[in-house]
GROMACS .gro file of C-alpha atoms in nm:
model
  212
    1MET     CA    1   0.604  12.144   9.414
    2LYS     CA    2   0.818  12.409   9.204
    3THR     CA    3   1.182  12.310   9.143
    4THR     CA    4   1.420  12.575   9.255
    5LYS     CA    5   1.796  12.649   9.174
    6GLU     CA    6   1.888  12.507   9.511
    7ASP     CA    7   1.716  12.182   9.412
    8ILE     CA    8   1.911  12.186   9.087
    9ILE     CA    9   2.250  12.239   9.217
   10LEU     CA   10   2.217  12.003   9.501
   11THR     CA   11   2.055  11.724   9.274
   12SER     CA   12   2.338  11.781   9.026
   13LEU     CA   13   2.612  11.771   9.288
   14ARG     CA   14   2.488  11.436   9.409
   15LEU     CA   15   2.495  11.297   9.070
   16PHE     CA   16   2.842  11.462   8.986
   17ALA     CA   17   2.964  11.305   9.323
   18GLU     CA   18   2.824  10.954   9.240
   19ARG     CA   19   2.906  10.934   8.862
   20GLY     CA   20   3.163  11.205   8.775
   21PHE     CA   21   3.091  11.532   8.598
   22GLU     CA   22   3.147  11.406   8.246
   23ALA     CA   23   2.928  11.104   8.288
   24VAL     CA   24   2.633  11.317   8.389
   25SER     CA   25   2.401  11.480   8.116
   26THR     CA   26   2.137  11.761   8.170
   27SER     CA   27   1.903  11.499   8.067
   28MET     CA   28   1.992  11.280   8.361
   29ILE     CA   29   1.964  11.581   8.591
   30ALA     CA   30   1.623  11.673   8.470
   31GLN     CA   31   1.506  11.319   8.484
   32GLU     CA   32   1.641  11.297   8.852
   33LEU     CA   33   1.442  11.616   8.926
   34GLY     CA   34   1.122  11.512   8.746
   35ILE     CA   35   1.113  11.800   8.518
   36THR     CA   36   1.182  11.876   8.141
   37LYS     CA   37   1.501  11.995   8.006
   38GLY     CA   38   1.342  12.296   7.901
   39ALA     CA   39   1.261  12.363   8.259
   40LEU     CA   40   1.600  12.297   8.365
   41TYR     CA   41   1.741  12.558   8.102
   42ARG     CA   42   1.511  12.830   8.234
   43HIS     CA   43   1.737  12.807   8.536
   44TYR     CA   44   2.070  12.709   8.396
   45GLU     CA   45   2.178  12.720   8.031
   46ASN     CA   46   2.393  12.411   8.041
   47LYS     CA   47   2.575  12.175   8.265
   48GLN     CA   48   2.881  12.404   8.312
   49ALA     CA   49   2.664  12.681   8.444
   50ILE     CA   50   2.535  12.440   8.703
   51PHE     CA   51   2.861  12.328   8.818
   52ASP     CA   52   2.970  12.693   8.833
   53ALA     CA   53   2.690  12.783   9.059
   54ILE     CA   54   2.789  12.468   9.274
   55ILE     CA   55   3.136  12.640   9.314
   56VAL     CA   56   2.983  12.974   9.416
   57LYS     CA   57   2.758  12.800   9.668
   58MET     CA   58   3.059  12.616   9.822
   59PHE     CA   59   3.270  12.919   9.863
   60GLU     CA   60   2.955  13.092  10.029
   61LEU     CA   61   2.929  12.805  10.273
   62ASP     CA   62   3.310  12.803  10.343
   63ALA     CA   63   3.298  13.178  10.401
   64LYS     CA   64   2.999  13.146  10.656
   65GLN     CA   65   3.201  12.874  10.830
   66ALA     CA   66   3.497  13.111  10.882
   67GLU     CA   67   3.272  13.407  10.984
   68THR     CA   68   3.090  13.201  11.245
   69SER     CA   69   3.421  13.073  11.405
   70GLY     CA   70   3.559  13.437  11.389
   71VAL     CA   71   3.844  13.380  11.165
   72PRO     CA   72   3.942  13.574  10.844
   73VAL     CA   73   3.713  13.516  10.556
   74LYS     CA   74   3.932  13.680  10.284
   75GLU     CA   75   4.284  13.601  10.180
   76TYR     CA   76   4.558  13.762  10.373
   77SER     CA   77   4.648  13.994  10.103
   78ASP     CA   78   4.303  14.132  10.091
   79ASP     CA   79   4.242  14.159  10.476
   80ALA     CA   80   4.562  14.157  10.680
   81GLU     CA   81   4.423  14.326  10.973
   82ALA     CA   82   4.176  14.026  11.022
   83TYR     CA   83   4.468  13.781  11.045
   84LYS     CA   84   4.641  14.009  11.294
   85GLU     CA   85   4.335  14.008  11.519
   86THR     CA   86   4.272  13.625  11.510
   87GLY     CA   87   4.363  13.432  11.819
   88PHE     CA   88   4.451  13.055  11.860
   89ARG     CA   89   4.119  13.018  12.039
   90ASP     CA   90   3.940  13.122  11.741
   91LEU     CA   91   4.155  12.889  11.499
   92CYS     CA   92   4.083  12.591  11.762
   93GLU     CA   93   3.718  12.647  11.701
   94PHE     CA   94   3.752  12.674  11.325
   95VAL     CA   95   3.926  12.358  11.282
   96ASN     CA   96   3.674  12.166  11.497
   97GLU     CA   97   3.392  12.316  11.307
   98GLN     CA   98   3.567  12.225  10.990
   99TYR     CA   99   3.558  11.861  11.089
  100SER     CA  100   3.181  11.896  11.146
  101PHE     CA  101   3.140  12.082  10.827
  102TRP     CA  102   3.304  11.845  10.601
  103THR     CA  103   3.163  11.527  10.764
  104GLU     CA  104   2.802  11.631  10.840
  105ASN     CA  105   2.686  11.913  10.597
  106GLU     CA  106   2.533  11.733  10.293
  107PHE     CA  107   2.639  11.980  10.039
  108ALA     CA  108   2.996  11.995  10.170
  109LYS     CA  109   3.019  11.601  10.179
  110LEU     CA  110   2.900  11.587   9.833
  111PHE     CA  111   3.144  11.858   9.717
  112ARG     CA  112   3.438  11.703   9.878
  113ARG     CA  113   3.355  11.354   9.731
  114MET     CA  114   3.302  11.511   9.376
  115ILE     CA  115   3.619  11.725   9.360
  116THR     CA  116   3.831  11.433   9.514
  117ILE     CA  117   3.738  11.222   9.207
  118GLU     CA  118   3.759  11.512   8.960
  119GLN     CA  119   4.096  11.633   9.062
  120PHE     CA  120   4.263  11.375   8.842
  121LYS     CA  121   4.067  11.458   8.532
  122SER     CA  122   4.195  11.805   8.455
  123PRO     CA  123   4.442  12.069   8.570
  124GLU     CA  124   4.153  12.296   8.646
  125MET     CA  125   3.996  12.047   8.859
  126ASN     CA  126   4.327  11.971   9.046
  127LYS     CA  127   4.365  12.330   9.111
  128LEU     CA  128   4.027  12.361   9.260
  129TYR     CA  129   4.074  12.058   9.472
  130GLN     CA  130   4.412  12.210   9.599
  131ASP     CA  131   4.261  12.549   9.664
  132VAL     CA  132   3.969  12.412   9.857
  133ILE     CA  133   4.084  12.085  10.009
  134ALA     CA  134   4.456  12.072  10.037
  135ILE     CA  135   4.708  12.359   9.985
  136GLY     CA  136   4.459  12.646  10.014
  137PRO     CA  137   4.376  12.572  10.359
  138VAL     CA  138   4.749  12.514  10.458
  139LYS     CA  139   4.841  12.848  10.310
  140TYR     CA  140   4.541  13.010  10.514
  141THR     CA  141   4.676  12.855  10.830
  142LYS     CA  142   5.033  12.953  10.756
  143ASP     CA  143   4.929  13.324  10.726
  144LEU     CA  144   4.742  13.292  11.067
  145PHE     CA  145   5.028  13.153  11.229
  146GLY     CA  146   5.271  13.406  11.085
  147GLU     CA  147   5.076  13.682  11.273
  148MET     CA  148   5.078  13.480  11.573
  149ILE     CA  149   5.444  13.443  11.567
  150VAL     CA  150   5.467  13.820  11.522
  151ASN     CA  151   5.224  13.924  11.803
  152GLY     CA  152   5.371  13.663  12.045
  153GLN     CA  153   5.113  13.407  12.081
  154LEU     CA  154   5.359  13.140  11.999
  155ASN     CA  155   5.673  13.041  12.169
  156ALA     CA  156   6.011  13.033  12.059
  157ASP     CA  157   5.988  12.661  11.964
  158ALA     CA  158   5.709  12.747  11.724
  159ALA     CA  159   5.872  13.054  11.606
  160GLY     CA  160   6.185  12.842  11.523
  161LEU     CA  161   5.984  12.599  11.331
  162GLY     CA  162   5.834  12.855  11.105
  163ALA     CA  163   5.467  12.931  11.014
  164TRP     CA  164   5.447  12.694  10.717
  165ASN     CA  165   5.563  12.393  10.909
  166LEU     CA  166   5.331  12.484  11.185
  167ALA     CA  167   5.043  12.494  10.947
  168VAL     CA  168   5.110  12.160  10.813
  169GLN     CA  169   5.152  12.002  11.136
  170PHE     CA  170   4.828  12.172  11.248
  171PHE     CA  171   4.614  12.114  10.942
  172ALA     CA  172   4.725  11.738  10.884
  173PRO     CA  173   4.531  11.592  11.160
  174LEU     CA  174   4.201  11.749  11.033
  175GLN     CA  175   4.249  11.600  10.700
  176LEU     CA  176   4.343  11.250  10.844
  177SER     CA  177   4.023  11.271  11.075
  178ILE     CA  178   3.804  11.343  10.771
  179GLN     CA  179   3.961  11.052  10.591
  180LEU     CA  180   3.913  10.820  10.879
  181PHE     CA  181   3.557  10.921  10.893
  182ASP     CA  182   3.537  10.839  10.524
  183GLY     CA  183   3.670  10.486  10.619
  184GLY     CA  184   3.387  10.429  10.858
  185ALA     CA  185   3.572  10.537  11.188
  186ASP     CA  186   3.328  10.660  11.470
  187SER     CA  187   3.263  11.017  11.411
  188GLU     CA  188   3.253  11.144  11.785
  189GLU     CA  189   3.560  10.936  11.881
  190THR     CA  190   3.739  11.072  11.587
  191ARG     CA  191   3.626  11.431  11.669
  192GLU     CA  192   3.757  11.391  12.032
  193ASN     CA  193   4.084  11.268  11.908
  194LEU     CA  194   4.113  11.572  11.682
  195LYS     CA  195   4.054  11.792  11.991
  196LYS     CA  196   4.317  11.602  12.172
  197VAL     CA  197   4.571  11.650  11.910
  198THR     CA  198   4.480  12.036  11.897
  199ARG     CA  199   4.529  12.069  12.271
  200GLU     CA  200   4.867  11.870  12.246
  201PHE     CA  201   4.957  12.151  11.978
  202GLU     CA  202   4.861  12.431  12.207
  203ARG     CA  203   5.077  12.263  12.491
  204LYS     CA  204   5.374  12.256  12.259
  205TYR     CA  205   5.345  12.594  12.101
  206ILE     CA  206   5.108  12.830  12.233
  207LYS     CA  207   5.149  13.062  12.512
  208GLN     CA  208   4.782  13.140  12.564
  209VAL     CA  209   4.559  12.855  12.663
  210CYS     CA  210   4.309  12.742  12.409
  211SER     CA  211   3.967  12.639  12.580
  212GLN     CA  212   3.800  12.315  12.421
   0.00000   0.00000   0.00000
């Protein structure tokens, strides 16, 4: 069977997640795929090119998740209007789908495992981790809540707390839920608990009801 670029990046990602980027060679990748190094190089010139392709794929998948949930794909500075049009119902759906994405999608699970390990090895990897897993999602949520404060979706208590603190409070349960899943917690129970936390957030701060 012909080896495709998709085969190469998924196999490479799996090896990077298991052994670390530096410990994996192109020879190891080729051997795992059952092809020659020459055949591998016809698709990607080196290991870094494979890694770069993994990053591109990850951002494509992340954008697709946002689009499916009806939340902005681009950053606030590039598409402020989309943030103004996003409701809390959309954000609820997105955060629940994010739990499924990071715990069920094979590519996303492997990427999260890889970047969690690699974040400590270089400033570049740490920035990637922060952008994709940590601070980036909080900033994204902060921008959404900022617009919800302006358009009146949030109550006075929420406005007083501020968009950043709201975002941290809203996003933290998702991160913890994913970590609980990694530790062996029951996935469906964890998912339902996350939904309960989201509903409690709605009860405290949101004027419009979020259907679950």
